[in-house]
Short mmCIF file of C-alpha atoms in Angstrom, two decimals:
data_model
loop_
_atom_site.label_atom_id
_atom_site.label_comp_id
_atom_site.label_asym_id
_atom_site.label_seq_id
_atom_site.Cartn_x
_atom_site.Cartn_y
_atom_site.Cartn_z
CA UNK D 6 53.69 109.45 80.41
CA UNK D 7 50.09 110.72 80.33
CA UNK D 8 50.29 110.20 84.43
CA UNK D 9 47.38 113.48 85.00
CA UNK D 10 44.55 111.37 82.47
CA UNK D 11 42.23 109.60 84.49
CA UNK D 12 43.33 105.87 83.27
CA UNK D 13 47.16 106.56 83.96
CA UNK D 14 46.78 108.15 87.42
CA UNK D 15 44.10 104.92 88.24
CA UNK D 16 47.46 102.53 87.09
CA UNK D 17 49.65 104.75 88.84
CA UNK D 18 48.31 104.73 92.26
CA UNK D 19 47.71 100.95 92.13
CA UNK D 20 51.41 100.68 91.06
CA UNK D 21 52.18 102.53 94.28
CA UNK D 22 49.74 100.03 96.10
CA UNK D 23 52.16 97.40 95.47
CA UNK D 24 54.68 98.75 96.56
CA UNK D 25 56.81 100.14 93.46
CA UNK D 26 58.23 103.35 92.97
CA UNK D 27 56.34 105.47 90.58
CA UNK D 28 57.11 108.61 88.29
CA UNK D 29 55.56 110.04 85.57
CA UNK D 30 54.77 113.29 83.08
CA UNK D 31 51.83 115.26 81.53
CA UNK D 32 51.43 118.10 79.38
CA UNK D 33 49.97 120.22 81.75
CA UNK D 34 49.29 120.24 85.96
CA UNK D 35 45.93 118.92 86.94
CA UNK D 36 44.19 116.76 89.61
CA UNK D 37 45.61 113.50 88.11
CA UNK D 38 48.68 114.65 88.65
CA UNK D 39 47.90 116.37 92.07
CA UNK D 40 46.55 112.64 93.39
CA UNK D 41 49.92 110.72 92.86
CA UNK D 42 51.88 113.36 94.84
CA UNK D 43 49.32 113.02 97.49
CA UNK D 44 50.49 109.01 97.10
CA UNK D 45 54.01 109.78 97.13
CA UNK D 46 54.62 109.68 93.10
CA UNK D 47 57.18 111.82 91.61
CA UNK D 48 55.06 113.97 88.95
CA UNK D 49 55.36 116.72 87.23
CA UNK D 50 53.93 118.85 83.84
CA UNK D 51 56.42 119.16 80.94
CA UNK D 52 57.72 116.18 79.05
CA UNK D 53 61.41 116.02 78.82
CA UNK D 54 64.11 113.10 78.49
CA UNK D 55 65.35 114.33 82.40
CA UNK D 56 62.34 113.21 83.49
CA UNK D 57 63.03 109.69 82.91
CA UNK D 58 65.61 108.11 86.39
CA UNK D 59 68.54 106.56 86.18
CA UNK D 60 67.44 103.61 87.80
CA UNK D 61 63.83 103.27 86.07
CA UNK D 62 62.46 99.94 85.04
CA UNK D 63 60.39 100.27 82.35
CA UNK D 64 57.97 103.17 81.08
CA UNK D 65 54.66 103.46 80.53
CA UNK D 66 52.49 104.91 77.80
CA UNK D 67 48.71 105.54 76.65
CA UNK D 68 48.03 105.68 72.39
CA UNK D 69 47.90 109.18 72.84
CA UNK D 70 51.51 109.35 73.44
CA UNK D 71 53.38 109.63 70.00
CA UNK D 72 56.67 108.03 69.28
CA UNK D 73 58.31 111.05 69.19
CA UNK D 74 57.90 112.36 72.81
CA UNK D 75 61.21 113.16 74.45
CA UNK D 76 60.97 110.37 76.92
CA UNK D 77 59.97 107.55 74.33
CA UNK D 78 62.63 108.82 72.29
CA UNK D 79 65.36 108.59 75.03
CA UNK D 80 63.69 105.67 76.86
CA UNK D 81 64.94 103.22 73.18
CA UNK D 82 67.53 104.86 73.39
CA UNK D 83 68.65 103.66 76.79
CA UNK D 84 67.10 100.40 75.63
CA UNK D 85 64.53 100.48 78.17
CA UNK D 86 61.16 98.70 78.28
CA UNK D 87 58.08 100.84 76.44
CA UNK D 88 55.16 99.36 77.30
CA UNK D 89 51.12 99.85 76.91
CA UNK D 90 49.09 100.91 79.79
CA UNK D 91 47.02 97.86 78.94
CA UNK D 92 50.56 95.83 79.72
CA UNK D 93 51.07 97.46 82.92
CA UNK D 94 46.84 96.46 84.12
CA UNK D 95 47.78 93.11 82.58
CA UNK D 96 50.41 92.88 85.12
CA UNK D 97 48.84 94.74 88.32
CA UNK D 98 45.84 92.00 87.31
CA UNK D 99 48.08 89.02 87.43
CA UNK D 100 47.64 86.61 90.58
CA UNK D 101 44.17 87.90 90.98
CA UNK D 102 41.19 86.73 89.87
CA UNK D 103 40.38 89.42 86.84
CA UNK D 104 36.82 90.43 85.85
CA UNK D 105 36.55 93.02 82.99
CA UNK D 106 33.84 94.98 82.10
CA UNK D 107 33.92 96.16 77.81
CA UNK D 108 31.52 97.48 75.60
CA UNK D 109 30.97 101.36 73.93
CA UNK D 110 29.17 102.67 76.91
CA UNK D 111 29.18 102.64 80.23
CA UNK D 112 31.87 100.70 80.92
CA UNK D 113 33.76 102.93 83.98
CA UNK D 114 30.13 103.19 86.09
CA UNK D 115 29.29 98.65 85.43
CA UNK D 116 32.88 98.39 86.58
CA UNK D 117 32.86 100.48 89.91
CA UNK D 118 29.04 99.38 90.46
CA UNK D 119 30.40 95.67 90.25
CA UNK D 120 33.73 96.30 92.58
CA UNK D 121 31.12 97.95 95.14
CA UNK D 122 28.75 94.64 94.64
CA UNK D 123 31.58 92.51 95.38
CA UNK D 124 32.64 94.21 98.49
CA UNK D 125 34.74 96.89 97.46
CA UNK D 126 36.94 94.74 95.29
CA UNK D 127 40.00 95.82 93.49
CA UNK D 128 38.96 98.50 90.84
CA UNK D 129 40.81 100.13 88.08
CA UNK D 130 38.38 102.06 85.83
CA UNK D 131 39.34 105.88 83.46
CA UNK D 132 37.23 108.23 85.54
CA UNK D 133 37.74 109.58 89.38
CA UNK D 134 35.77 107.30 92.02
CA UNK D 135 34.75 108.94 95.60
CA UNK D 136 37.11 105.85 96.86
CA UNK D 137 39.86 106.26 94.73
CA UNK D 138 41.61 109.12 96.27
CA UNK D 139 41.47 111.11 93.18
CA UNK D 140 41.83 108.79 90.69
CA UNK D 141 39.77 105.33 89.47
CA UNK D 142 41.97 102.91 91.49
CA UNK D 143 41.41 100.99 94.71
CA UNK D 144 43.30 97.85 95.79
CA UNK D 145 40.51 96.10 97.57
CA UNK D 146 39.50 93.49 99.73
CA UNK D 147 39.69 89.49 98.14
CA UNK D 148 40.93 88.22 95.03
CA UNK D 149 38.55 89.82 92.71
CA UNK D 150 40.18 92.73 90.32
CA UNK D 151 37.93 94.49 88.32
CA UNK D 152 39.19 96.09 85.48
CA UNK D 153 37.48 98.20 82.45
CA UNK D 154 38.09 97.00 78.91
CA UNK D 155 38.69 99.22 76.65
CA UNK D 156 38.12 98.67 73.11
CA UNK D 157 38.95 102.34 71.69
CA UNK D 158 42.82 101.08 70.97
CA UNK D 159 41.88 97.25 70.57
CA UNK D 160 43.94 96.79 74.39
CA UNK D 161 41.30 95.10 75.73
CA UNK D 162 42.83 92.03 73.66
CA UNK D 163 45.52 92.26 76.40
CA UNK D 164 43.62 91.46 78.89
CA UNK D 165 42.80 87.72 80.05
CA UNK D 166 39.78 87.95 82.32
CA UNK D 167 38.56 85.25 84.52
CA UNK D 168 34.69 86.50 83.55
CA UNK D 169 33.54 89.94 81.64
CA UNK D 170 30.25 91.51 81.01
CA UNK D 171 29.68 93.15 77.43
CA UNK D 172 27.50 96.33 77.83
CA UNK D 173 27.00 96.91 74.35
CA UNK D 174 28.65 97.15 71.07
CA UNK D 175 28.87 100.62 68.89
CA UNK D 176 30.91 102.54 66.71
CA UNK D 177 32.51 105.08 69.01
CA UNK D 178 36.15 105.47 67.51
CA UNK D 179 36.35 105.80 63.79
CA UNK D 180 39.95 106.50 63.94
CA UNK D 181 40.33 103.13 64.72
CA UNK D 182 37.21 100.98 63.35
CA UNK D 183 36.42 101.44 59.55
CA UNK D 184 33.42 99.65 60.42
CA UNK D 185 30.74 98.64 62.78
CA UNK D 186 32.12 95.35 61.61
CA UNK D 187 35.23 95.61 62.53
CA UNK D 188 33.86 96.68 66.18
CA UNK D 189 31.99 94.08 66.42
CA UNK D 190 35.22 91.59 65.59
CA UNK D 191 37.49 92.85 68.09
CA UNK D 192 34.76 92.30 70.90
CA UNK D 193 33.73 88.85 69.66
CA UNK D 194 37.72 88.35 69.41
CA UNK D 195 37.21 89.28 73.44
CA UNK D 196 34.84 87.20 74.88
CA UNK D 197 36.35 83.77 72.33
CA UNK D 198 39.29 84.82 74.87
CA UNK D 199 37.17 83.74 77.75
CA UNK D 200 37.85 80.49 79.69
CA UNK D 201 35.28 77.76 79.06
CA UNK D 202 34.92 77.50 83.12
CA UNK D 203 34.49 81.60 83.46
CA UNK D 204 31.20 83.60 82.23
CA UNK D 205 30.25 86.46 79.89
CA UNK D 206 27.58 88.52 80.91
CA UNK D 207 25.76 90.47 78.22
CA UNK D 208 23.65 93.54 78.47
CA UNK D 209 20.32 94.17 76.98
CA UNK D 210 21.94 95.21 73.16
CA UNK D 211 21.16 93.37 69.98
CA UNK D 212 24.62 93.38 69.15
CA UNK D 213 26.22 92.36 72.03
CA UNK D 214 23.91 89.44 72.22
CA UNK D 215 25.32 88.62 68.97
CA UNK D 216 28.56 88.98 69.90
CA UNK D 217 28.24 86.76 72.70
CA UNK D 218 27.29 84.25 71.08
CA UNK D 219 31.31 83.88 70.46
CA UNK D 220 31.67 82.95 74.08
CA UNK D 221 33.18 79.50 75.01
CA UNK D 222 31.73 80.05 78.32
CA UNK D 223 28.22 80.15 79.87
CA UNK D 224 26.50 83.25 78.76
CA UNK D 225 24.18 85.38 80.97
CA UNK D 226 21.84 87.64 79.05
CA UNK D 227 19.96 90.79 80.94
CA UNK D 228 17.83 92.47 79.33
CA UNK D 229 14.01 91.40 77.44
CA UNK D 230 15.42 88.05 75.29
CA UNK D 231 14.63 84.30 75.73
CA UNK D 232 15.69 82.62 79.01
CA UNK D 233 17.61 85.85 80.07
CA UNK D 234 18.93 85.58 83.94
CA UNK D 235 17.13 88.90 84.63
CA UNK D 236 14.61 91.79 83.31
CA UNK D 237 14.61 95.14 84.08
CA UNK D 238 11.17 97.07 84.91
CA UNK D 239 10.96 99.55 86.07
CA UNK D 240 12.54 100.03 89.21
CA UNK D 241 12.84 96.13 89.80
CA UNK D 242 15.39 93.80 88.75
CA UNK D 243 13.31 90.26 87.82
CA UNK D 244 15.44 87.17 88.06
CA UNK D 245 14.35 84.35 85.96
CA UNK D 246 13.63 82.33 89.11
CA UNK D 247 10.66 85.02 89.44
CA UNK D 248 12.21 87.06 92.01
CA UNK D 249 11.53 90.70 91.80
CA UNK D 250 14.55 92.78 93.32
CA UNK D 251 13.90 96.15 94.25
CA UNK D 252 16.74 98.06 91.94
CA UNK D 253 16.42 101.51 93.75
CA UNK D 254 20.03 102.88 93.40
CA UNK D 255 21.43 106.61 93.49
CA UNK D 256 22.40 106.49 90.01
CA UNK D 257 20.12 108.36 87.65
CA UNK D 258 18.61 106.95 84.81
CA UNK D 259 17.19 103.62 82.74
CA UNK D 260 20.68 102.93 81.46
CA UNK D 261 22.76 103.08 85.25
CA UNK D 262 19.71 100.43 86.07
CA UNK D 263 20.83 97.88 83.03
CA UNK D 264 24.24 98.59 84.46
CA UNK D 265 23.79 97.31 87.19
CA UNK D 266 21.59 94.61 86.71
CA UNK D 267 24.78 93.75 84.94
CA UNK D 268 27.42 93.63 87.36
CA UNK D 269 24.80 91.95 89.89
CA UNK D 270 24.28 88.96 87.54
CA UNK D 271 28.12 88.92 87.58
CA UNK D 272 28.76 89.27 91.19
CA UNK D 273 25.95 86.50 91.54
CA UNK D 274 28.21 84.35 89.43
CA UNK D 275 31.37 85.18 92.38
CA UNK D 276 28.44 84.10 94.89
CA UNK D 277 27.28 87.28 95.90
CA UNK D 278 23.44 87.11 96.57
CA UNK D 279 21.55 89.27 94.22
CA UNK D 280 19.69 91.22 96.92
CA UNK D 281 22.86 91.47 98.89
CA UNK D 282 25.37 93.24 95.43
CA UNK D 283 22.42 95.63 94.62
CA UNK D 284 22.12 96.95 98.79
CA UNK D 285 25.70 97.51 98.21
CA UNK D 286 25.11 99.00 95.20
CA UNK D 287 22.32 101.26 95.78
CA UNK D 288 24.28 104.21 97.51
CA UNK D 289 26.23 104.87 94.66
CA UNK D 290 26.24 108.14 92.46
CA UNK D 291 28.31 107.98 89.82
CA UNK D 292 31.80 107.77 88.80
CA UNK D 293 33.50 111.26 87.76
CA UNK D 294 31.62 113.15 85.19
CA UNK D 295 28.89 110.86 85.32
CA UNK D 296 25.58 112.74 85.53
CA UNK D 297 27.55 114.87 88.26
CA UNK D 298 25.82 117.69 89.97
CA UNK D 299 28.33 120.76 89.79
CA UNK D 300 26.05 122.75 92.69
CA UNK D 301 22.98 125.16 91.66
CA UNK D 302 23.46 129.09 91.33
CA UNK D 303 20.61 131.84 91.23
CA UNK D 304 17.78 128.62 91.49
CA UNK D 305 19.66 127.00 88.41
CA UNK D 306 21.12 123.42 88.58
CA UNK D 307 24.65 122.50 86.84
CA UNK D 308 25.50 119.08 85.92
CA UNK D 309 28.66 117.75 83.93
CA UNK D 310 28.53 114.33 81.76
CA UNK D 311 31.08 112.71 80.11
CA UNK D 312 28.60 111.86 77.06
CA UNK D 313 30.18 112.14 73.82
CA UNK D 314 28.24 109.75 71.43
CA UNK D 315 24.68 109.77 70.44
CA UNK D 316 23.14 107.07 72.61
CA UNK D 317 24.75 108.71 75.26
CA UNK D 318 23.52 111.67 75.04
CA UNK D 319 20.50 110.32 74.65
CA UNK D 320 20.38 108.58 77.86
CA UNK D 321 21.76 111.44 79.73
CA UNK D 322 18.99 113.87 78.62
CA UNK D 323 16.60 110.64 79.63
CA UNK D 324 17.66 111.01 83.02
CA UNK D 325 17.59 114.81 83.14
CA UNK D 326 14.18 114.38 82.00
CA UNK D 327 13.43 111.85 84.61
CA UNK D 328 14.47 113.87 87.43
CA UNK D 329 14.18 117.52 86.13
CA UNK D 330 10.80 119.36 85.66
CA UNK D 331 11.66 122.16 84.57
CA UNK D 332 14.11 123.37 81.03
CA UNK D 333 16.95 121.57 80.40
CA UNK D 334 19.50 123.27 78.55
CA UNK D 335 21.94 121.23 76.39
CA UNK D 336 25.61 122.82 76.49
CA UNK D 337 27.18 120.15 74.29
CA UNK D 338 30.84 120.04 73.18
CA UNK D 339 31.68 117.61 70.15
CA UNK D 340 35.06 115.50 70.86
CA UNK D 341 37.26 114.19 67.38
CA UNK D 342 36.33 115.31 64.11
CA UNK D 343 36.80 111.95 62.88
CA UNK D 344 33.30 111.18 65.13
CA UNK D 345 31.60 114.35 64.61
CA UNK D 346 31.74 114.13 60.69
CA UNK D 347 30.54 110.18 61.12
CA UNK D 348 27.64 110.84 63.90
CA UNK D 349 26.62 114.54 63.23
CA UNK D 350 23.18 113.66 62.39
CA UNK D 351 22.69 111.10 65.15
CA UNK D 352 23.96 114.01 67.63
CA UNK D 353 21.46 116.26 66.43
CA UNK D 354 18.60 113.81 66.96
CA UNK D 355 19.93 113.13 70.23
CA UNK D 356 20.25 116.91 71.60
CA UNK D 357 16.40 117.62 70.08
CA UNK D 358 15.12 116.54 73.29
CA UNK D 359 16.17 119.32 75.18
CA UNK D 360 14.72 122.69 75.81
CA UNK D 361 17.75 124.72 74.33
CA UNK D 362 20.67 123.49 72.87
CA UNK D 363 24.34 124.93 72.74
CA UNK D 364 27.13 123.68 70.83
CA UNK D 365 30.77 124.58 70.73
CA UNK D 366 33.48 123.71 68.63
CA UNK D 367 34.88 120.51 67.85
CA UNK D 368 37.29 119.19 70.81
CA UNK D 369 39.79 117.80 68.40
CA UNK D 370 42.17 116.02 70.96
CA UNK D 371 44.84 114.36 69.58
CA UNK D 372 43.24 114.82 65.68
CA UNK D 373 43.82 117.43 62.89
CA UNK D 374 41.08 119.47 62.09
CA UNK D 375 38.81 118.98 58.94
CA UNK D 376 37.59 121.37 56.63
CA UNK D 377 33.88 122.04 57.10
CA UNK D 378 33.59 119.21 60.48
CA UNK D 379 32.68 122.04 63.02
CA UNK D 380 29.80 122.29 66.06
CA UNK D 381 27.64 123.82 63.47
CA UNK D 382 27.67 119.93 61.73
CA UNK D 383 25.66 118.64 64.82
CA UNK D 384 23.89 121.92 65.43
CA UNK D 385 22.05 121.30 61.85
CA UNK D 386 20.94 118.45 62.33
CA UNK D 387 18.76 119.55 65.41
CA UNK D 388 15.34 119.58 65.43
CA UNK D 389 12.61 120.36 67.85
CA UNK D 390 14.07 122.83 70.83
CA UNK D 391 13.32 126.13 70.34
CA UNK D 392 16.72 127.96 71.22
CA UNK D 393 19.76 126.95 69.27
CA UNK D 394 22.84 128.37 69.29
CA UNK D 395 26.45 128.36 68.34
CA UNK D 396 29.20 129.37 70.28
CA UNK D 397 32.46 128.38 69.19
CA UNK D 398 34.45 129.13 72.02
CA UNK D 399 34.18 127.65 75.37
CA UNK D 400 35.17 130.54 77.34
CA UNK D 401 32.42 132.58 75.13
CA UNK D 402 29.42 130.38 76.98
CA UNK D 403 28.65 131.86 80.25
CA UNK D 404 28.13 135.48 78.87
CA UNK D 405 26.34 134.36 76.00
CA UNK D 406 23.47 132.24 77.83
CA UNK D 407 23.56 132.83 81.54
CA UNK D 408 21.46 136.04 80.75
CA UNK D 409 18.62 133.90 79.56
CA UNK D 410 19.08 131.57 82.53
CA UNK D 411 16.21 131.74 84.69
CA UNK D 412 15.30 129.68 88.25
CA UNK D 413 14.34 126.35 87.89
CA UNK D 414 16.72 125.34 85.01
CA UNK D 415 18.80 122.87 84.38
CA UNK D 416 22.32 123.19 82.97
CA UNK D 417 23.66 120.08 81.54
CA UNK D 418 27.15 120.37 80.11
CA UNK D 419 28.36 117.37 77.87
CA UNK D 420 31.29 115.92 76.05
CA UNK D 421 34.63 114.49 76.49
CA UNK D 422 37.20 117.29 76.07
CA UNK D 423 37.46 120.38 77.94
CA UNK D 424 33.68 121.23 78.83
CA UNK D 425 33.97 119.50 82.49
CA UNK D 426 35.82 123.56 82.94
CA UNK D 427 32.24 125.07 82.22
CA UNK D 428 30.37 124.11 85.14
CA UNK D 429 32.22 126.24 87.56
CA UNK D 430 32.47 129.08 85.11
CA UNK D 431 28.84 129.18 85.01
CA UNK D 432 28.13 128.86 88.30
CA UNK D 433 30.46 131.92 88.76
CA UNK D 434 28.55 133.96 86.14
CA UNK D 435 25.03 133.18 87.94
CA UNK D 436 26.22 134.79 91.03
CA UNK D 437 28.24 132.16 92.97
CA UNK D 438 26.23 128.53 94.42
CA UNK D 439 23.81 128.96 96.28
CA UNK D 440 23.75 128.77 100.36
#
């Protein structure tokens, strides 16, 4: 159930990879679910006891699914086997040799950036990859699997990786975390799971340094801190042997360049020469909704991000500033009211380094709305740009900015709801892409 959302459809198709038959719901059509027909699942929108077959082994659900949908319901009923998606990547994962790649941020980019490093490994990350034929999935080449972690429902304690990198350690999902605390106990509760003969590689955050120091294994640290393996600076990875790699990869951004400094000092671990994982690294954009350029309409630019915290926002407008001369205009979309009433302010501060900045409503997803927890929240807190506005409705956007477009902009749509719709809408209202 769930089969359209980017981690399902990514479990799906490797399901089909091995061979088993596959099925599978969503609320609503979409390219998820347009990717397993293509690899010969049964799929369709509309949640309904019929959908489950007669002859089905066991079913498969995300947290989003409540216990009440149709198919859970009738699935006990028939006394069949619910599991977690985390159960059924715990499974696809056994008899390989399982690396795992956690932490707040960036997870789904390290992950794909280290499968690429290690050859085109087995990958199975929650966003589309240009090798994934729609979806975040690839059986690969050797024993490696490479799997991201995720710590928003605490299944990442499901998993029993061989080795793991920890990005970084914040409090994303405060429908699940009270506390940074408590974050920071389920990931130290990770890397403790570790083998003492495996190795945790941590990225250049306080916090996960801290956390790591939980690790019964060899730790590698990246980042500026005492006998790390490797430094970035610049544009060069520098190893603590005193090699300086050129880290020149497609990737925009400081942050893409920690990640994968990350999965090379991993992939040097599976014996990968450093030089050789970032060459094979280097080509690579993005995964889905990663910094991804939507095309460029009447001389202005549209790119969609999947940013929907503060730091990563921040890093996102980084990179548009890095690459971008000209405005950038800030077309932000908060996601869960339980994280826009926590992080309002720190979204503000964030969104102040662009030129303009839009917010929408609150994406609310799978929560109740709050009383007073709207887009004008974050929009108070900004400081600094000298356009701000609020429009409430998504579909409201295009007419109410494109007229103060002008060439040379920069359009950069963020969040983690519906907003990835905009891009195309605007380009639309600008006149159609240009030749």
């Amino acid at each position: 159930m769930g089969a359209g959302g980017a981690g399902m459809s990514a479990l799906g198709l490797l399901a089909l990879g091995k061979g088993w038959t596959v099925s599978g719901t969503d609320r609503e059509d979409g390219p998820g679910l347009d990717a397993l027909r293509a690899a010969g699942a049964a799929v369709r929108a509309g949640h309904g006891a019929d959908a489950l077959p007669a002859d089905v082994d066991a079913v498969v659900a995300s947290t989003a699914i409540p216990d009440d949908n149709p198919e859970i319901v009738a699935a006990r009923e028939r006394g069949l086997t619910v599991l977690h998606r985390s159960d059924l990547l715990a499974m696809l994962m056994q008899g390989t040799r399982g690396l795992a790649v956690a932490g707040a941020h960036g997870k789904s980019t390290t992950t794909a950036m280290l499968s690429l490093a290690l050859g085109g490994a087995t990958l199975c990350v929650g966003a589309e990859v240009p090798w994934g034929r729609g979806t975040g999935a690839a059986w690969g080449d050797g024993p490696w699997f490479c799997a991201e972690a995720d710590e928003s429902d605490r299944s990442l304690l499901r998993l029993a990786p061989e080795a793991a990198i920890l990005l970084n350690v914040d409090h994303d999902h405060h429908s699940t975390y009270a506390s940074i605390d408590d974050v920071e106990d389920v990931f130290r509760q990770f890397v403790a799971a570790l083998p003492s003969d495996g190795l945790l590689v941590a990225g250049p955050d306080a916090r996960a340094r801290a956390v790591a120091e939980a690790a019964p294994c060899p730790v590698r640290l990246v980042g500026d801190a005492d006998g790390a393996w490797g430094r970035v600076q610049g544009t060069e990875l520098v190893l603590t042997d005193g090699r300086a790699l050129a880290l020149d990869i497609a990737a925009p951004g400081a942050h893409n360049r920690a990640n994968a400094a990350c999965a090379v000092a991993l992939a040097d671990w599976c014996g990968v020469e450093p030089a050789d994982a970032i060459a094979r690294i280097a080509p690579f954009t993005g995964v889905g909704r990663r910094f991804e350029r939507k095309g460029t309409a009447a001389g202005v630019q549209v790119v969609d991000d999947y940013a929907h915290h503060p730091a990563e926002v921040a890093a996102t407008l980084r990179a548009a500033r890095d690459l971008h001369p000209g405005r950038v205009v800030a077309v932000f979309q908060p996601h869960l009211f339980s994280r826009t009433r926590e992080l309002a302010e720190q979204f503000g501060k964030a969104l102040s380094a662009a030129d303009v900045v839009v917010v929408t409503d609150v994406y609310g997803a799978r929560e109740d709305p709050e009383p007073g927890v709207d887009g004008q929240l974050v929009l108070r807190s900004v400081r600094g740009p000298g356009e701000m506005l609020y429009v409430p409705l998504l579909s409201d956007v295009p007419a109410v900015i494109v007229p103060d477009l002008r060439e040379g902009d920069l359009v950069l749509t963020m969040g983690a709801g519906d907003i990835t719709t905009l891009g195309p809408a605007l380009i639309a209202a600008l006149g159609g892409a240009d030749g």
